Each structure stands twice: as structure tokens, then as C-alpha cells.
Amino acid sequence: MLTIGHSNRSLDDLIAILREFGVEILIDVRRWPKSRKHPHFSRENLEKILPSRGISYIWEEALGGYRRFGRDIEDHGIGKCFESEGFRAYANYILKNREAGEALERILRLAGEKLVAIMCAEKLPWNCHRKIISDWLVSKGYSVIHILDRDHVIEHRLTSCAEVINGTLNYK
């Protein structure tokens, strides 16, 4: 399983990287799949361009970031180790929200058939909610590789406060 942040790349650069890594399905986990700075990464554009380049595109709305307590999820006391309230809220959301759980299970099914990359805007996964999605995938036995650039990848390691007990992710 791969992840990538589109960052300020050109669309051609992103597509070239995805093809070099053999990605067959790009799963967009941005809450709002558009960008004023980089309009070529809008959902509509990616839905049109990627299939013509041999890459399927799926927007997984239920996995979008920017979750808030009281609006998207209740505070279940999960992830108190995160300094960022946004990451705490997202950890609670991923572990307790039914739609998010179903979306994660869909990713597992797709990954069983084809090579999947999960995409958001942020280049650095440790600054992005992809790190929490990646923790969940690792808890299910998957290896996750973050693509930072063509020649720079890192293997995901569980967030320091994450724990996996009998295949279930939790945060201290």
C-alpha cells in the first residue's frame, strides 16, 4: 500500500510517479477534493485525466480530514497523545465512525486486487491525516510506503502513541 501527497507538483509529475510505482488505483482522501492553488488536482480533473493514463480514481469522502469534535465526532478520549486537536479528532473519527470504517474496509478489498495509493494534499505524511489511516492499515497487517518523491520513500512506522492489540488499533 502506498500514500502520496500531491503538494505543489504538476499533474504530469504526479502521474509519472504513480506510473513508476505501478499504481492502479488512486484513492483521494481529501475532505474537499479541489485546490485553488493547484486546480489540476480537482476531483473533476482527476476523474477525467487519470483513467486515460491507466489509473482509476476514487474519492473516499468518508476518509477526509479536518474533523472536529462536536461536529463530526464525539470525544471518546482516544489519542490524547496527539498535541493537535485535529489529529485527536481524526483518530476518534477513524476508530469510531461507521462510514470511515466501511471506507477503510473498501480500501482493503481494492488493495487485495490492485496496487492502491492513498492521496492527500500534504507532501509529508507525518503532517497529514494519512498517518492515522496508515496506522490503521498497519494494524491490519499491511505494509505502507509513503512516496515523498520519485527517489525518496519511507516505510510507515506506527505513530509513537499507537498500539495494536489483536489487530485493533488504539492510541494511548
Coordinates of C-alpha atoms in Angstrom, one line a residue:
M1 CA 0.0 0.0 0.0
L2 CA 1.3 3.4 -0.9
T3 CA 0.5 7.0 0.1
I4 CA 1.4 10.3 -1.6
G5 CA 0.7 14.0 -1.2
H6 CA 0.2 15.9 -4.4
S7 CA 1.8 19.0 -2.8
N8 CA 2.8 21.6 -5.4
R9 CA 3.7 19.0 -8.1
S10 CA 2.5 19.3 -11.7
L11 CA -0.2 16.8 -12.7
D12 CA 2.2 15.2 -15.1
D13 CA 4.8 14.7 -12.3
L14 CA 2.2 13.1 -10.1
I15 CA 1.1 10.8 -12.9
A16 CA 4.7 9.9 -13.8
I17 CA 5.4 9.0 -10.1
L18 CA 2.2 6.9 -9.8
R19 CA 3.0 5.0 -13.0
E20 CA 6.7 4.5 -12.0
F21 CA 5.4 2.8 -8.8
G22 CA 2.8 0.8 -10.7
V23 CA -0.2 2.4 -9.0
E24 CA -3.5 1.1 -10.5
I25 CA -6.0 2.9 -8.2
L26 CA -5.6 6.4 -6.6
I27 CA -7.8 6.9 -3.6
D28 CA -8.3 10.6 -2.8
V29 CA -8.8 11.1 1.0
R30 CA -9.1 14.9 0.9
R31 CA -12.2 16.2 2.6
W32 CA -12.7 18.8 -0.2
P33 CA -11.1 17.4 -3.4
K34 CA -10.2 20.7 -5.0
S35 CA -7.5 23.3 -4.8
R36 CA -7.4 27.0 -5.7
K37 CA -3.6 26.9 -5.9
H38 CA -3.5 23.7 -7.9
P39 CA -6.7 23.4 -9.8
H40 CA -5.3 20.5 -11.8
F41 CA -5.8 18.4 -8.7
S42 CA -9.6 18.9 -8.6
R43 CA -11.7 15.8 -8.3
E44 CA -13.3 16.6 -11.7
N45 CA -10.0 16.9 -13.4
L46 CA -8.5 13.7 -11.8
E47 CA -11.7 11.7 -12.7
K48 CA -11.2 12.8 -16.3
I49 CA -7.4 12.5 -16.8
L50 CA -6.3 9.6 -14.6
P51 CA -8.3 6.8 -16.3
S52 CA -6.9 7.9 -19.7
R53 CA -3.5 7.3 -18.2
G54 CA -4.4 3.8 -16.9
I55 CA -5.1 4.8 -13.2
S56 CA -8.5 4.5 -11.7
Y57 CA -9.6 7.4 -9.4
I58 CA -11.8 7.1 -6.3
W59 CA -12.7 9.9 -3.9
E60 CA -13.3 8.4 -0.5
E61 CA -15.2 11.3 1.1
A62 CA -15.7 9.4 4.4
L63 CA -11.9 9.5 5.0
G64 CA -11.4 13.2 4.5
G65 CA -9.5 15.1 7.2
Y66 CA -10.4 18.3 9.1
R67 CA -12.7 16.5 11.6
R68 CA -13.9 18.4 14.7
F69 CA -15.2 17.3 18.0
G70 CA -18.9 18.2 18.4
R71 CA -19.4 18.4 14.6
D72 CA -18.1 15.2 13.1
I73 CA -17.3 13.0 16.2
E74 CA -17.6 12.9 19.9
D75 CA -14.5 12.9 22.0
H76 CA -14.1 9.2 23.1
G77 CA -10.9 10.0 24.9
I78 CA -8.8 8.4 22.1
G79 CA -5.5 9.9 21.1
K80 CA -4.8 12.2 24.0
C81 CA -1.1 11.8 23.0
F82 CA -1.6 14.0 19.9
E83 CA -0.8 17.6 20.5
S84 CA -3.0 18.6 17.6
E85 CA -6.7 18.6 18.4
G86 CA -7.3 17.9 14.7
F87 CA -5.3 14.7 14.8
R88 CA -7.1 13.7 18.1
A89 CA -10.5 14.3 16.4
Y90 CA -9.4 12.3 13.3
A91 CA -8.2 9.4 15.4
N92 CA -11.5 9.3 17.3
Y93 CA -13.3 9.6 13.9
I94 CA -11.4 6.8 12.2
L95 CA -11.8 4.4 15.2
K96 CA -15.4 5.1 16.0
N97 CA -17.2 6.3 12.8
R98 CA -19.1 3.6 10.9
E99 CA -18.7 5.3 7.5
A100 CA -15.0 5.7 8.0
G101 CA -14.7 2.1 9.0
E102 CA -16.6 1.0 5.9
A103 CA -14.4 3.2 3.7
L104 CA -11.2 1.6 5.2
E105 CA -12.6 -1.8 4.5
R106 CA -13.3 -0.9 0.9
I107 CA -9.6 0.2 0.6
L108 CA -8.6 -3.2 1.9
R109 CA -10.8 -5.0 -0.7
L110 CA -9.3 -2.9 -3.5
A111 CA -5.8 -3.4 -2.3
G112 CA -6.4 -7.2 -2.4
E113 CA -6.9 -6.8 -6.2
K114 CA -4.7 -4.0 -7.4
L115 CA -1.9 -1.7 -6.3
V116 CA -3.5 1.3 -4.4
A117 CA -2.1 4.7 -3.5
I118 CA -3.9 6.9 -1.0
M119 CA -3.5 10.6 -1.8
C120 CA -4.0 13.9 0.1
A121 CA -2.6 17.3 -0.5
E122 CA 0.2 17.4 2.2
K123 CA 3.5 16.1 1.0
L124 CA 4.8 15.0 4.4
P125 CA 2.7 12.1 5.9
W126 CA 3.6 13.0 9.5
N127 CA 1.8 16.3 9.0
C128 CA -1.2 14.7 7.4
H129 CA -4.2 12.5 8.4
R130 CA -2.7 9.8 6.1
K131 CA -0.5 8.9 9.1
I132 CA -3.6 7.8 11.0
I133 CA -5.0 5.9 8.0
S134 CA -1.6 4.3 7.7
D135 CA -1.6 3.3 11.4
W136 CA -4.9 1.6 10.8
L137 CA -3.6 -0.2 7.7
V138 CA -0.5 -1.4 9.5
S139 CA -2.7 -2.7 12.3
K140 CA -4.4 -4.9 9.7
G141 CA -1.1 -6.3 8.6
Y142 CA -0.3 -4.1 5.6
S143 CA 3.0 -2.5 4.9
V144 CA 2.6 1.1 4.0
I145 CA 5.1 3.1 1.9
H146 CA 4.9 6.9 1.8
I147 CA 6.1 8.3 -1.5
L148 CA 7.8 11.7 -0.9
D149 CA 9.4 11.9 -4.3
R150 CA 10.5 9.6 -7.2
D151 CA 13.6 8.7 -5.3
H152 CA 12.5 9.2 -1.7
V153 CA 10.2 6.8 0.0
I154 CA 9.8 5.9 3.7
E155 CA 8.1 2.9 5.3
H156 CA 5.4 3.8 7.7
R157 CA 6.0 3.2 11.3
L158 CA 3.2 3.3 13.8
T159 CA 2.7 6.7 15.5
S160 CA 4.6 6.6 18.8
C161 CA 1.5 6.6 20.9
A162 CA -0.3 4.0 18.7
E163 CA -0.8 0.4 19.9
V164 CA -2.1 -2.6 18.2
I165 CA -3.7 -5.3 20.3
N166 CA -5.1 -8.4 18.4
G167 CA -5.3 -6.5 15.2
T168 CA -7.1 -3.5 16.7
L169 CA -5.6 0.0 16.6
N170 CA -5.8 2.3 19.6
Y171 CA -4.0 5.4 20.7
K172 CA -2.8 6.0 24.3

